XYZ file of N, CA, C and O in Angstrom:
388
model
N 112.640 47.446 -137.697
C 111.362 46.626 -137.493
C 111.246 45.738 -138.729
O 111.529 46.229 -139.784
N 111.176 44.401 -138.688
C 111.459 43.690 -139.742
C 109.902 43.648 -140.455
O 108.831 43.601 -139.759
N 109.451 42.977 -141.678
C 108.312 43.056 -142.615
C 107.948 41.685 -142.342
O 107.216 41.366 -142.824
N 108.912 40.800 -141.437
C 108.486 39.389 -141.529
C 107.259 39.221 -140.865
O 106.921 39.979 -139.767
N 106.363 38.082 -141.361
C 104.759 38.074 -140.295
C 105.418 37.310 -139.240
O 106.283 36.476 -138.753
N 104.454 37.979 -137.882
C 104.693 37.740 -136.937
C 104.257 35.629 -136.499
O 103.100 35.905 -137.257
N 104.563 35.302 -135.933
C 103.601 33.780 -135.856
C 102.547 34.101 -134.856
O 102.432 35.030 -134.105
N 101.254 33.479 -135.565
C 100.116 33.348 -134.672
C 98.945 32.882 -135.765
O 100.026 32.265 -136.833
N 97.980 33.276 -135.886
C 96.706 32.274 -136.504
C 96.776 33.475 -137.659
O 97.417 34.257 -137.908
N 96.509 32.799 -139.209
C 96.140 33.387 -139.936
C 95.088 34.461 -139.910
O 94.348 34.447 -139.103
N 95.581 35.649 -140.683
C 94.376 36.866 -140.457
C 93.015 36.215 -140.993
O 92.559 35.457 -141.605
N 92.076 37.001 -140.055
C 90.787 36.415 -140.124
C 90.119 34.975 -139.295
O 89.024 34.967 -139.445
N 91.021 34.580 -138.177
C 90.683 33.866 -137.446
C 90.964 34.051 -136.026
O 91.970 34.689 -135.831
N 90.414 33.219 -135.233
C 90.185 33.176 -134.159
C 91.602 32.711 -133.501
O 91.879 31.515 -133.593
N 92.291 33.085 -132.288
C 93.333 32.500 -131.431
C 92.863 31.177 -131.465
O 91.738 31.013 -130.583
N 93.273 30.084 -131.607
C 93.096 28.584 -131.077
C 91.896 28.093 -131.864
O 91.289 26.943 -131.637
N 91.258 28.840 -132.851
C 90.503 28.003 -133.522
C 90.700 26.943 -134.149
O 91.489 26.982 -134.797
N 89.987 25.931 -133.912
C 89.738 24.760 -134.616
C 91.406 23.913 -133.651
O 91.235 22.557 -134.127
N 91.897 24.365 -132.551
C 92.598 23.239 -132.154
C 92.220 23.164 -130.504
O 93.155 22.598 -129.996
N 91.037 23.739 -130.353
C 90.245 22.626 -128.805
C 91.063 23.794 -127.905
O 90.361 23.632 -126.732
N 91.422 24.941 -128.180
C 91.833 25.918 -127.070
C 90.766 27.212 -127.422
O 91.389 28.219 -126.593
N 90.300 27.421 -128.056
C 89.331 28.618 -128.295
C 88.459 28.924 -126.943
O 88.118 27.719 -126.442
N 88.159 29.830 -126.677
C 87.554 30.542 -125.618
C 86.300 29.782 -125.137
O 85.617 29.914 -126.848
N 85.968 29.461 -124.646
C 84.477 28.829 -124.467
C 83.632 29.942 -124.088
O 83.907 31.052 -123.193
N 82.299 29.725 -124.126
C 81.246 30.706 -123.178
C 80.984 29.792 -121.916
O 81.395 28.711 -121.662
N 81.036 30.699 -121.164
C 80.804 30.398 -119.522
C 79.592 29.412 -119.741
O 78.717 29.426 -120.463
N 79.427 28.497 -118.757
C 78.836 27.276 -118.605
C 77.205 28.049 -117.599
O 77.565 29.214 -117.202
N 76.191 27.543 -118.011
C 75.017 28.602 -117.800
C 74.900 27.734 -115.950
O 75.574 27.150 -115.856
N 73.726 28.301 -115.429
C 73.604 28.123 -114.005
C 73.459 26.583 -114.027
O 72.810 25.833 -114.888
N 73.958 25.776 -113.014
C 73.744 24.662 -112.827
C 73.738 24.231 -111.585
O 74.483 24.831 -110.364
N 72.867 23.546 -110.762
C 72.712 22.858 -109.164
C 74.147 22.478 -109.031
O 74.888 21.817 -109.581
N 74.372 23.110 -107.477
C 75.208 22.623 -106.958
C 75.439 21.360 -106.313
O 76.744 20.689 -105.978
N 74.344 20.904 -106.147
C 74.394 19.571 -105.349
C 74.294 19.399 -104.032
O 74.755 18.208 -103.575
N 74.063 20.580 -103.231
C 74.239 20.820 -101.826
C 72.844 20.327 -100.977
O 71.946 20.976 -101.486
N 73.127 19.379 -100.388
C 72.132 19.073 -99.838
C 71.387 19.917 -98.540
O 72.467 20.609 -97.496
N 70.327 19.989 -98.448
C 69.871 21.164 -97.213
C 69.094 20.063 -96.299
O 67.802 19.534 -96.687
N 69.503 19.869 -95.104
C 68.778 19.179 -94.114
C 67.901 19.946 -93.420
O 68.349 20.797 -92.594
N 66.599 19.311 -93.082
C 65.746 19.778 -92.458
C 66.157 20.499 -91.190
O 66.790 19.629 -90.405
N 65.505 21.353 -90.636
C 65.602 21.760 -89.165
C 64.798 21.770 -88.145
O 64.656 21.717 -87.099
N 63.475 21.273 -88.881
C 62.438 21.288 -88.148
C 61.607 22.193 -87.635
O 60.826 22.201 -86.961
N 62.128 23.772 -87.980
C 61.563 24.861 -87.831
C 60.980 25.471 -88.897
O 61.892 25.770 -90.146
N 59.751 25.538 -89.317
C 59.208 25.791 -90.819
C 59.610 27.058 -91.560
O 60.110 27.021 -92.383
N 59.798 28.003 -90.521
C 60.420 28.960 -91.229
C 61.962 29.193 -91.437
O 62.076 29.853 -92.904
N 62.683 28.305 -90.856
C 63.957 28.330 -91.293
C 64.237 27.703 -92.394
O 64.770 27.636 -93.297
N 63.324 26.441 -92.434
C 63.644 25.180 -93.356
C 63.225 26.117 -94.633
O 63.735 25.801 -95.818
N 61.954 27.001 -94.846
C 61.449 27.702 -95.808
C 62.594 28.601 -96.477
O 62.739 28.695 -97.601
N 63.208 29.456 -95.415
C 64.658 30.140 -96.162
C 65.719 29.268 -96.479
O 66.342 29.641 -97.452
N 65.762 28.047 -96.243
C 67.142 27.161 -96.745
C 66.653 26.637 -98.164
O 67.524 26.722 -98.655
N 65.466 26.415 -97.924
C 64.940 25.999 -99.295
C 65.006 27.050 -100.430
O 64.915 26.914 -101.613
N 64.835 28.172 -99.951
C 65.257 29.345 -100.771
C 66.879 29.728 -101.636
O 66.541 30.516 -102.455
N 67.474 28.953 -100.693
C 68.794 29.127 -101.539
C 68.530 28.163 -102.525
O 69.536 28.269 -103.806
N 67.803 26.961 -102.724
C 67.834 26.437 -103.985
C 67.474 27.091 -105.238
O 67.781 26.915 -106.587
N 67.088 28.673 -104.880
C 66.957 29.501 -106.249
C 68.053 29.983 -106.898
O 67.961 30.094 -108.528
N 69.354 29.808 -106.270
C 70.427 30.372 -106.717
C 70.930 29.149 -107.959
O 71.710 29.559 -108.784
N 70.181 27.778 -107.734
C 70.877 26.928 -108.931
C 70.606 27.260 -110.372
O 70.592 26.797 -111.367
N 69.720 28.072 -110.494
C 68.900 28.544 -111.354
C 69.018 29.955 -111.877
O 68.379 30.459 -113.256
N 69.969 30.756 -111.234
C 70.452 31.765 -112.039
C 71.901 32.066 -112.015
O 72.732 31.189 -111.530
N 71.807 33.067 -112.622
C 73.389 33.639 -112.913
C 74.219 33.820 -111.774
O 73.307 34.597 -110.837
N 75.253 33.833 -111.555
C 76.261 34.145 -110.515
C 75.759 35.590 -110.026
O 75.411 35.973 -108.741
N 75.610 36.381 -110.720
C 75.035 38.250 -110.782
C 73.687 38.096 -109.602
O 73.328 38.900 -109.340
N 73.110 37.019 -110.290
C 71.691 36.953 -109.113
C 71.700 36.041 -107.964
O 70.807 36.269 -107.027
N 72.852 35.778 -107.183
C 72.832 35.051 -106.508
C 72.942 36.099 -104.991
O 72.237 35.699 -103.783
N 73.590 37.314 -105.131
C 73.894 38.297 -103.907
C 72.369 38.558 -103.285
O 72.102 38.269 -102.571
N 71.322 38.391 -104.363
C 69.767 38.966 -103.991
C 69.619 37.960 -102.891
O 68.716 38.308 -101.910
N 69.530 36.654 -103.833
C 68.988 35.444 -102.895
C 69.898 35.559 -101.636
O 68.710 35.090 -100.361
N 70.832 35.443 -101.523
C 71.986 35.096 -100.125
C 71.078 36.395 -99.084
O 71.136 35.945 -97.871
N 71.318 37.518 -99.684
C 70.941 38.600 -98.816
C 69.847 38.284 -98.018
O 69.482 38.648 -97.053
N 68.463 38.066 -98.940
C 67.195 37.732 -98.259
C 67.253 36.655 -97.272
O 66.654 36.757 -96.164
N 67.941 35.486 -97.804
C 68.045 34.429 -96.640
C 68.783 34.949 -95.857
O 68.127 34.438 -94.115
N 69.674 35.939 -95.878
C 70.388 35.817 -94.405
C 69.894 37.214 -93.617
O 69.436 36.776 -92.357
N 68.656 37.860 -94.142
C 67.990 38.914 -93.591
C 66.831 37.894 -92.524
O 66.285 38.148 -91.656
N 66.272 37.074 -93.518
C 65.233 36.128 -92.804
C 65.550 35.389 -91.520
O 65.229 35.180 -90.467
N 67.287 34.691 -91.770
C 67.313 33.881 -90.810
C 68.273 34.716 -89.512
O 67.639 34.308 -88.279
N 68.663 35.873 -89.835
C 68.832 36.983 -88.724
C 67.196 37.503 -87.822
O 67.524 37.345 -86.931
N 66.281 37.477 -88.764
C 64.856 37.969 -87.878
C 64.468 36.680 -87.210
O 64.180 37.114 -86.222
N 64.711 35.664 -87.819
C 64.507 34.397 -86.811
C 65.034 34.233 -85.688
O 64.361 34.249 -84.543
N 66.363 34.873 -85.772
C 67.296 34.556 -84.473
C 66.955 35.409 -83.604
O 66.635 35.604 -82.429
N 66.277 36.767 -84.092
C 66.310 37.842 -83.264
C 64.661 37.424 -82.777
O 64.728 37.874 -81.517
N 64.193 37.026 -83.238
C 62.542 36.703 -82.852
C 62.933 35.887 -81.495
O 61.761 35.692 -80.693
N 63.762 35.171 -81.508
C 64.030 34.148 -80.443
C 63.999 34.898 -79.105
O 63.755 34.469 -77.824
N 64.708 36.023 -79.098
C 65.016 36.866 -77.721
C 63.859 37.855 -77.599
O 63.819 38.308 -76.833
N 63.103 37.789 -78.229
C 61.587 38.504 -77.920
C 60.308 38.005 -77.781
O 59.007 38.416 -78.230
N 60.711 36.651 -77.784
C 59.296 35.420 -77.270
C 58.258 36.130 -76.527
O 58.800 36.702 -75.466
N 57.021 36.221 -76.588
C 56.212 36.834 -75.659
C 56.196 35.862 -74.160
O 56.535 34.655 -74.339
N 55.688 36.341 -73.455
C 55.759 35.663 -71.962
C 56.544 36.186 -71.139
O 57.507 37.009 -71.201
N 56.033 35.839 -69.647
C 57.127 35.893 -68.707
C 58.556 35.722 -68.965
O 58.680 34.712 -69.137
N 59.522 36.652 -68.437
C 60.745 36.227 -68.607
C 61.227 35.412 -67.333
O 60.702 36.044 -66.312
N 62.136 34.812 -67.522
C 62.348 34.034 -66.230
C 63.485 35.019 -65.308
O 63.825 35.942 -65.916
N 63.258 34.954 -63.839
C 63.895 35.831 -63.193
C 65.690 35.547 -63.403
O 66.098 34.506 -63.762
N 66.377 36.791 -63.426
C 67.955 36.459 -63.391
C 68.400 36.301 -62.303
O 68.049 36.606 -61.468
N 69.237 35.018 -62.304
C 70.105 35.069 -61.418
C 70.903 36.110 -60.312
O 71.449 36.800 -61.059
N 70.832 35.740 -59.642
C 71.531 37.169 -58.613
C 73.040 36.850 -58.899
O 73.766 36.187 -58.945
N 73.683 38.227 -59.374
C 75.101 38.454 -59.262
C 75.974 38.219 -58.042
O 77.035 38.456 -58.041
N 75.270 38.759 -56.768
C 75.696 38.830 -55.782
C 76.104 37.714 -54.973
O 74.740 37.019 -54.723
N 76.916 36.579 -55.206
C 76.982 35.386 -54.294
C 77.828 35.345 -53.422
O 78.850 35.039 -52.951
N 77.403 35.985 -51.962
C 78.188 36.265 -51.040
C 77.767 34.731 -50.228
O 76.681 34.412 -50.215
N 79.085 34.778 -49.376
C 78.482 33.277 -48.368
C 78.777 34.067 -46.977
O 79.180 34.293 -46.614
């Protein structure tokens, strides 16, 4: 092996320092600008508005919000199947002529 110096930055400096290629810090949270269109169902609209919370969180905080909204939307859909009141009669599957 040779005692010649390998090409690279001088000792004590970071690679790319001063030449515009230095490692950058990740950008902070920023709104994505995704428009949320009202559904006119207050419960669903409130859940969709909750998605705006991720605009102010780092990426590792998004999962909790997404899971919360998903759970709420799933519950709202399930509630559609369990509405109180008389159930409509099922049509007969016996179609004899």
